[in-house]
CSV table of C-alpha atoms in Angstrom, one decimal:
chain,number,residue,atom,x,y,z
A,1,MET,CA,37.4,50.1,26.6
A,2,SER,CA,36.8,51.0,30.3
A,3,VAL,CA,40.0,51.6,32.2
A,4,ASN,CA,40.5,53.8,35.3
A,5,LEU,CA,43.8,55.6,35.4
A,6,LYS,CA,42.8,58.5,37.8
A,7,ASP,CA,45.6,59.5,40.1
A,8,ARG,CA,48.2,57.2,38.5
A,9,ASP,CA,51.6,58.2,37.8
A,10,PHE,CA,53.0,57.8,34.2
A,11,LEU,CA,56.7,56.9,34.6
A,12,ALA,CA,57.3,53.9,32.3
A,13,LEU,CA,55.3,51.6,30.2
A,14,LYS,CA,56.6,48.5,31.9
A,15,ASP,CA,54.4,49.5,34.7
A,16,TYR,CA,51.2,49.6,32.5
A,17,THR,CA,49.3,46.6,31.2
A,18,PRO,CA,48.7,46.3,27.5
A,19,GLU,CA,45.0,47.0,28.1
A,20,GLU,CA,46.0,50.4,29.8
A,21,ILE,CA,48.5,51.3,27.0
A,22,LEU,CA,45.9,50.5,24.3
A,23,TYR,CA,43.2,52.6,26.2
A,24,LEU,CA,45.5,55.6,26.2
A,25,ILE,CA,46.2,55.2,22.5
A,26,GLU,CA,42.4,55.0,21.8
A,27,LEU,CA,41.8,58.0,24.0
A,28,ALA,CA,44.5,59.9,22.1
A,29,GLY,CA,42.9,59.1,18.8
A,30,SER,CA,39.5,60.3,20.1
A,31,LEU,CA,41.0,63.5,21.3
A,32,LYS,CA,42.9,64.1,18.1
A,33,ALA,CA,39.6,63.6,16.1
A,34,LYS,CA,37.9,66.2,18.3
A,35,LYS,CA,40.7,68.7,17.9
A,36,LYS,CA,40.5,68.3,14.1
A,37,LYS,CA,36.8,69.0,14.3
A,38,GLY,CA,37.3,72.0,16.5
A,39,GLU,CA,35.3,70.4,19.5
A,40,PRO,CA,36.5,71.8,22.8
A,41,VAL,CA,37.7,69.4,25.5
A,42,ASP,CA,38.4,72.1,28.3
A,43,VAL,CA,37.0,69.8,31.1
A,44,LEU,CA,39.8,70.5,33.5
A,45,LYS,CA,39.4,74.2,34.0
A,46,GLY,CA,40.7,75.4,37.3
A,47,LYS,CA,43.5,72.8,37.4
A,48,ASN,CA,47.2,73.7,37.0
A,49,VAL,CA,50.3,71.7,36.1
A,50,ALA,CA,54.0,72.2,36.5
A,51,LEU,CA,56.5,71.2,33.8
A,52,ILE,CA,60.1,70.6,35.1
A,53,PHE,CA,62.6,70.6,32.3
A,54,GLU,CA,66.2,69.8,33.3
A,55,LYS,CA,66.7,68.9,29.6
A,56,THR,CA,65.1,71.4,27.2
A,57,SER,CA,62.9,70.3,24.4
A,58,THR,CA,60.9,71.7,21.6
A,59,ARG,CA,58.2,68.8,21.0
A,60,THR,CA,57.8,67.7,24.7
A,61,ARG,CA,57.4,71.3,26.0
A,62,CYS,CA,55.0,72.4,23.2
A,63,SER,CA,53.0,69.2,23.4
A,64,PHE,CA,52.5,69.5,27.2
A,65,GLU,CA,51.7,73.1,27.1
A,66,VAL,CA,49.2,72.9,24.1
A,67,ALA,CA,47.6,69.8,25.6
A,68,ALA,CA,47.2,71.4,28.9
A,69,HIS,CA,45.7,74.6,27.5
A,70,ASP,CA,43.2,72.4,25.3
A,71,LEU,CA,42.1,70.8,28.5
A,72,GLY,CA,41.6,74.1,30.2
A,73,MET,CA,44.5,74.0,32.6
A,74,GLY,CA,47.1,76.6,33.5
A,75,VAL,CA,50.8,75.7,32.9
A,76,THR,CA,53.9,76.8,34.8
A,77,TYR,CA,57.2,75.9,33.0
A,78,LEU,CA,60.4,75.5,35.0
A,79,ASP,CA,63.5,75.5,32.9
A,80,PRO,CA,67.0,74.4,34.1
A,81,GLN,CA,67.6,77.8,35.6
A,82,GLY,CA,64.0,78.2,37.0
A,83,SER,CA,64.0,75.3,39.4
A,84,GLN,CA,66.1,74.5,42.5
A,85,ILE,CA,65.3,70.7,42.2
A,86,GLY,CA,68.3,68.8,43.6
A,87,LYS,CA,70.3,72.1,44.1
A,88,LYS,CA,68.9,74.0,47.0
A,89,GLU,CA,65.9,71.9,47.5
A,90,SER,CA,65.7,68.1,47.6
A,91,ILE,CA,63.7,66.1,45.1
A,92,ALA,CA,61.5,65.0,48.0
A,93,ASP,CA,60.8,68.5,49.2
A,94,THR,CA,60.2,69.8,45.6
A,95,ALA,CA,57.6,67.1,45.2
A,96,ARG,CA,55.9,68.0,48.4
A,97,VAL,CA,55.9,71.6,47.7
A,98,LEU,CA,54.7,71.5,44.1
A,99,SER,CA,52.1,69.0,44.8
A,100,ARG,CA,50.4,71.4,47.2
A,101,MET,CA,50.1,74.0,44.4
A,102,PHE,CA,49.6,71.9,41.2
A,103,ASP,CA,47.4,69.1,40.1
A,104,GLY,CA,50.1,67.3,38.1
A,105,ILE,CA,53.8,67.5,37.6
A,106,GLU,CA,55.8,66.7,34.6
A,107,TYR,CA,59.5,66.0,34.7
A,108,ARG,CA,62.0,65.8,31.8
A,109,GLY,CA,65.6,65.2,32.7
A,110,TYR,CA,68.2,62.7,33.7
A,111,GLY,CA,68.0,59.5,35.7
A,112,GLN,CA,64.7,57.5,36.0
A,113,ASP,CA,65.4,57.5,39.9
A,114,ILE,CA,64.7,61.2,39.9
A,115,VAL,CA,61.2,61.0,38.5
A,116,GLU,CA,60.5,57.9,40.6
A,117,GLU,CA,61.5,59.8,43.7
A,118,LEU,CA,59.3,62.8,42.6
A,119,ALA,CA,56.4,60.4,42.2
A,120,HIS,CA,57.0,58.8,45.5
A,121,TYR,CA,56.8,62.0,47.4
A,122,SER,CA,54.0,63.7,45.3
A,123,SER,CA,50.4,63.6,46.2
A,124,VAL,CA,49.5,64.3,42.5
A,125,PRO,CA,50.2,62.5,39.3
A,126,VAL,CA,53.7,62.7,38.0
A,127,TRP,CA,54.5,62.2,34.2
A,128,ASN,CA,57.7,61.3,32.7
A,129,GLY,CA,58.6,63.6,29.9
A,130,LEU,CA,61.9,61.8,29.3
A,131,THR,CA,64.6,60.3,31.4
A,132,ASN,CA,68.0,58.6,30.4
A,133,GLU,CA,66.2,55.2,30.7
A,134,PHE,CA,62.7,55.7,29.4
A,135,HIS,CA,60.6,57.9,27.2
A,136,PRO,CA,57.0,56.7,27.6
A,137,THR,CA,55.1,59.7,26.1
A,138,GLN,CA,57.1,59.2,22.9
A,139,MET,CA,56.0,55.5,22.9
A,140,LEU,CA,52.3,56.4,22.9
A,141,ALA,CA,52.9,58.8,20.0
A,142,ASP,CA,54.6,56.2,18.0
A,143,MET,CA,52.2,53.5,18.5
A,144,LEU,CA,49.3,55.8,17.6
A,145,THR,CA,51.1,56.8,14.5
A,146,ILE,CA,51.9,53.2,13.6
A,147,LYS,CA,48.2,52.3,14.2
A,148,GLU,CA,47.0,55.2,12.0
A,149,TYR,CA,49.1,53.9,9.0
A,150,PHE,CA,48.8,50.1,9.4
A,151,GLY,CA,45.4,49.8,11.1
A,152,PHE,CA,46.7,47.6,13.8
A,153,LEU,CA,49.8,46.9,16.0
A,154,LYS,CA,50.1,43.2,16.9
A,155,GLY,CA,52.3,41.2,14.7
A,156,LEU,CA,54.1,44.1,13.0
A,157,LYS,CA,57.9,44.1,12.9
A,158,LEU,CA,59.8,47.1,14.2
A,159,CYS,CA,63.6,47.4,13.7
A,160,TYR,CA,65.4,50.0,15.8
A,161,MET,CA,68.8,50.8,14.4
A,162,GLY,CA,71.5,52.5,16.5
A,163,ASP,CA,72.5,52.8,20.1
A,164,ALA,CA,69.8,50.8,21.9
A,165,ARG,CA,71.2,51.2,25.5
A,166,TYR,CA,69.1,54.2,26.4
A,167,ASN,CA,65.5,55.6,26.5
A,168,MET,CA,64.5,55.1,23.0
A,169,GLY,CA,65.9,51.5,22.5
A,170,ASN,CA,64.6,50.4,26.1
A,171,SER,CA,61.2,51.9,25.7
A,172,LEU,CA,60.5,50.6,22.1
A,173,MET,CA,61.6,47.2,23.2
A,174,ILE,CA,59.3,47.2,26.3
A,175,THR,CA,56.3,48.7,24.4
A,176,CYS,CA,56.5,46.5,21.4
A,177,ALA,CA,56.9,43.3,23.7
A,178,LYS,CA,53.9,44.5,25.6
A,179,LEU,CA,51.7,45.0,22.7
A,180,GLY,CA,52.6,41.9,20.6
A,181,LEU,CA,55.0,43.6,18.0
A,182,HIS,CA,58.2,41.9,16.9
A,183,PHE,CA,61.1,44.1,18.0
A,184,THR,CA,64.7,43.9,16.8
A,185,ALA,CA,67.5,46.0,18.2
A,186,CYS,CA,69.9,46.3,15.4
A,187,THR,CA,73.4,47.5,16.5
A,188,CYS,CA,76.8,46.3,17.6
A,189,LYS,CA,76.7,44.0,20.6
A,190,GLU,CA,78.3,46.7,22.9
A,191,TYR,CA,75.1,48.8,22.4
A,192,PHE,CA,72.5,46.3,23.0
A,193,PRO,CA,70.0,47.0,25.8
A,194,GLN,CA,70.9,45.6,29.3
A,195,LYS,CA,70.3,41.9,29.7
A,196,GLU,CA,67.9,42.4,32.7
A,197,LEU,CA,65.7,44.7,30.6
A,198,VAL,CA,65.8,42.3,27.7
A,199,ASP,CA,64.7,39.5,29.8
A,200,LEU,CA,61.9,41.5,31.2
A,201,ALA,CA,60.8,42.5,27.7
A,202,GLN,CA,61.0,38.9,26.5
A,203,SER,CA,58.6,37.8,29.3
A,204,PHE,CA,56.2,40.5,28.2
A,205,ALA,CA,56.6,39.2,24.6
A,206,ASN,CA,55.9,35.7,25.7
A,207,GLU,CA,52.5,36.8,27.0
A,208,SER,CA,51.6,39.0,24.0
A,209,GLY,CA,52.8,36.9,21.1
A,210,GLY,CA,55.6,39.3,20.2
A,211,SER,CA,59.2,38.8,20.2
A,212,VAL,CA,62.6,40.4,21.1
A,213,THR,CA,65.7,40.0,18.9
A,214,LEU,CA,69.2,41.4,19.1
A,215,GLU,CA,70.9,41.5,15.8
A,216,GLU,CA,74.3,42.8,14.7
A,217,ASP,CA,73.9,42.5,10.9
A,218,PRO,CA,72.0,45.5,9.5
A,219,MET,CA,70.6,43.6,6.6
A,220,LYS,CA,69.3,40.7,8.7
A,221,GLY,CA,67.8,43.1,11.3
A,222,SER,CA,66.0,45.3,8.8
A,223,GLU,CA,64.8,42.5,6.5
A,224,GLY,CA,61.0,42.6,6.1
A,225,ALA,CA,60.6,45.3,8.8
A,226,ASP,CA,57.3,47.1,8.8
A,227,ILE,CA,58.9,50.0,10.6
A,228,VAL,CA,62.5,51.2,10.6
A,229,TYR,CA,63.2,53.4,13.6
A,230,THR,CA,66.3,55.4,14.6
A,231,ASP,CA,67.5,58.1,16.9
A,232,VAL,CA,70.4,60.5,17.3
A,233,TRP,CA,73.7,58.8,17.9
A,234,VAL,CA,74.8,61.1,20.8
A,235,SER,CA,72.1,62.0,23.4
A,236,MET,CA,71.5,65.4,25.0
A,237,GLY,CA,74.0,65.9,27.9
A,238,GLU,CA,76.6,63.5,26.7
A,239,ASP,CA,80.1,64.8,26.0
A,240,VAL,CA,81.0,65.9,22.4
A,241,ASN,CA,84.1,63.6,22.7
A,242,VAL,CA,81.9,60.6,22.4
A,243,TRP,CA,81.1,61.5,18.7
A,244,LYS,CA,84.0,59.7,17.1
A,245,GLU,CA,83.3,56.6,19.0
A,246,ARG,CA,79.7,56.6,18.0
A,247,ILE,CA,80.3,57.4,14.4
A,248,ASP,CA,82.8,54.6,14.1
A,249,ALA,CA,80.5,52.1,15.9
A,250,LEU,CA,77.2,53.0,14.3
A,251,LYS,CA,78.0,54.1,10.7
A,252,PRO,CA,77.0,50.6,9.5
A,253,TYR,CA,73.5,51.2,11.1
A,254,GLN,CA,72.6,54.4,9.3
A,255,VAL,CA,69.2,54.3,7.9
A,256,ASN,CA,69.6,54.8,4.1
A,257,ALA,CA,68.0,53.8,0.9
A,258,GLU,CA,69.5,50.3,1.0
A,259,ILE,CA,68.1,49.6,4.4
A,260,MET,CA,64.7,50.9,3.5
A,261,LYS,CA,64.7,48.7,0.3
A,262,ASN,CA,65.7,45.7,2.3
A,263,ALA,CA,62.8,46.3,4.7
A,264,GLY,CA,60.3,46.3,1.9
A,265,PRO,CA,58.2,48.6,-0.3
A,266,ASN,CA,55.6,49.4,2.4
A,267,ALA,CA,58.0,50.0,5.3
A,268,LYS,CA,57.8,53.3,7.2
A,269,PHE,CA,60.6,55.2,8.6
A,270,MET,CA,60.3,56.8,12.1
A,271,HIS,CA,62.4,59.0,14.2
A,272,CYS,CA,61.7,60.9,17.5
A,273,LEU,CA,63.5,64.0,16.5
A,274,PRO,CA,65.6,66.0,16.2
A,275,ALA,CA,67.5,64.2,13.3
A,276,TYR,CA,70.8,65.0,11.9
A,277,HIS,CA,70.0,64.3,8.1
A,278,ASP,CA,71.7,67.4,6.7
A,279,LEU,CA,73.9,70.4,7.4
A,280,LYS,CA,71.1,72.7,8.5
A,281,THR,CA,71.8,72.5,12.2
A,282,LEU,CA,74.8,73.7,14.4
A,283,VAL,CA,75.4,70.2,15.5
A,284,GLY,CA,75.2,68.8,11.9
A,285,ARG,CA,77.8,71.4,10.7
A,286,ASP,CA,80.1,70.9,13.7
A,287,VAL,CA,80.2,67.2,13.0
A,288,TYR,CA,80.8,67.7,9.4
A,289,GLU,CA,83.7,70.0,10.1
A,290,LYS,CA,85.3,67.6,12.5
A,291,PHE,CA,84.5,64.2,10.8
A,292,GLY,CA,83.5,65.1,7.1
A,293,ILE,CA,80.2,63.3,7.4
A,294,GLU,CA,77.0,65.1,6.0
A,295,GLU,CA,74.4,62.8,7.3
A,296,LEU,CA,74.4,60.7,10.5
A,297,GLU,CA,71.8,58.3,11.7
A,298,VAL,CA,69.6,58.8,8.7
A,299,THR,CA,70.2,60.0,5.1
A,300,ASP,CA,68.4,63.1,3.9
A,301,GLU,CA,66.8,60.9,1.1
A,302,VAL,CA,65.2,58.6,3.6
A,303,PHE,CA,64.2,61.4,5.9
A,304,GLU,CA,62.4,63.3,3.2
A,305,SER,CA,60.9,60.3,1.5
A,306,ASP,CA,57.3,59.2,1.2
A,307,ALA,CA,58.1,56.5,3.7
A,308,SER,CA,59.0,59.0,6.5
A,309,ILE,CA,56.2,59.6,8.9
A,310,VAL,CA,58.3,61.5,11.5
A,311,PHE,CA,56.1,64.7,11.6
A,312,ASP,CA,53.0,62.6,12.2
A,313,GLU,CA,54.9,61.2,15.2
A,314,ALA,CA,55.8,64.8,16.2
A,315,GLU,CA,52.1,66.0,16.1
A,316,ASN,CA,50.9,62.8,17.9
A,317,ARG,CA,53.1,63.7,20.9
A,318,MET,CA,50.5,66.3,21.8
A,319,HIS,CA,47.5,64.1,21.3
A,320,THR,CA,49.0,61.3,23.5
A,321,ILE,CA,50.2,63.6,26.2
A,322,LYS,CA,46.7,65.1,26.4
A,323,ALA,CA,45.3,61.6,26.8
A,324,VAL,CA,47.8,60.9,29.6
A,325,MET,CA,47.0,64.0,31.4
A,326,ALA,CA,43.2,63.7,30.9
A,327,ALA,CA,43.2,60.1,32.1
A,328,THR,CA,45.3,60.4,35.1
A,329,LEU,CA,43.5,63.7,36.2
A,330,GLY,CA,40.2,62.0,35.8
A,331,ALA,CA,38.9,64.2,33.1
A,332,ALA,CA,35.2,63.5,32.1
A,333,LEU,CA,35.4,63.0,28.3
C-alpha cells in the first residue's frame, strides 16, 4: 500500500481516510516484526521530538520514548511542571518556538482545541497523545491488536460499554465506522456520544459497510460481540465527587462473566488501561472504602481471563506510535 503522510499532523482519525489508517496499521505490524527480529530501524538519526504531557501517563510516555529511540531520535519530555504552555506562554507561541527546535511535537492533555491550535501554528508534525475528545494513537493500537487476533477488521462487531461521551467512545465509534466494523455504544442514554459526532460516524459507516448503534440494554448491546471494550468510569482530571453518579449510572454496564458469555465463546475483552478490576491501586481502594465496590468497569475474572488481550494492546501502543512518527517524518523504511 503506497500512502504518503510526510509532514501530516495526527490529531484525530476522522481526518484520515480508511486507506491511510490501514496503511499505518500495516506499517506498525511491519515495524513490530522487525523489532521482534532485532532489526534496527534507526533511520531518523539526528531528529528530535518534544513530548508535552499536561496529563501524565505510563503507556503513552513509554511508547513515544521507546518508539523515538528505536527510530534513532532524541526525546525531550515536558511534564505539567516543565512546560509554560498556556500559562506564561501562549499555545501559538509555544508551537512556534518548539517547531524551531524539534522535528515533531506530541501533546497529551485536555481540549482538542489545544492540540489543533498547536498544529495550526507549528511548522512540524503534531501528534495527539490524548485529548478529552479523541485518542487516535490508542485506536491504531486497538485495530492492530484486533487484526492480529481475528485476521481482519471489516465486519467485526465491537461493543463499547460505559461512558461513551469522551475520547474512547468517540474514537472507537469513528474508527470502527471508517473501517467497516459494527460499533455499539452500550450505556445509558445520558452517556451516549454527541449527536453531531454520531451523525458523522454514521456517514462514514454508510461508505464502509459498517454501522453505528446506540443501545441501553447491556444484554442486547453485547450479544454476539466479537470485542467487548470498556474504560474507566471517571477520567483523569475529573472531580472525585462524580464517582457516585458514575457508579450508579454505569454499574449495569460492568463487563463481567455474564456479559462475555452473552458475547460468545470467541469474544475478546479490551481495555485501554489503567483498569480498576481489584483493590491493588490507590483509586481502587479509595472507591472501595467510600462505596464498598471491589471491581468497577470490569471484574477481575474477565480482566485476567484468556479472553483478555489488554496487554497486547498496551504493547501495540509503541509499535503504532512508531508507525505514526515514521510516516509523518518521512522515514525511509
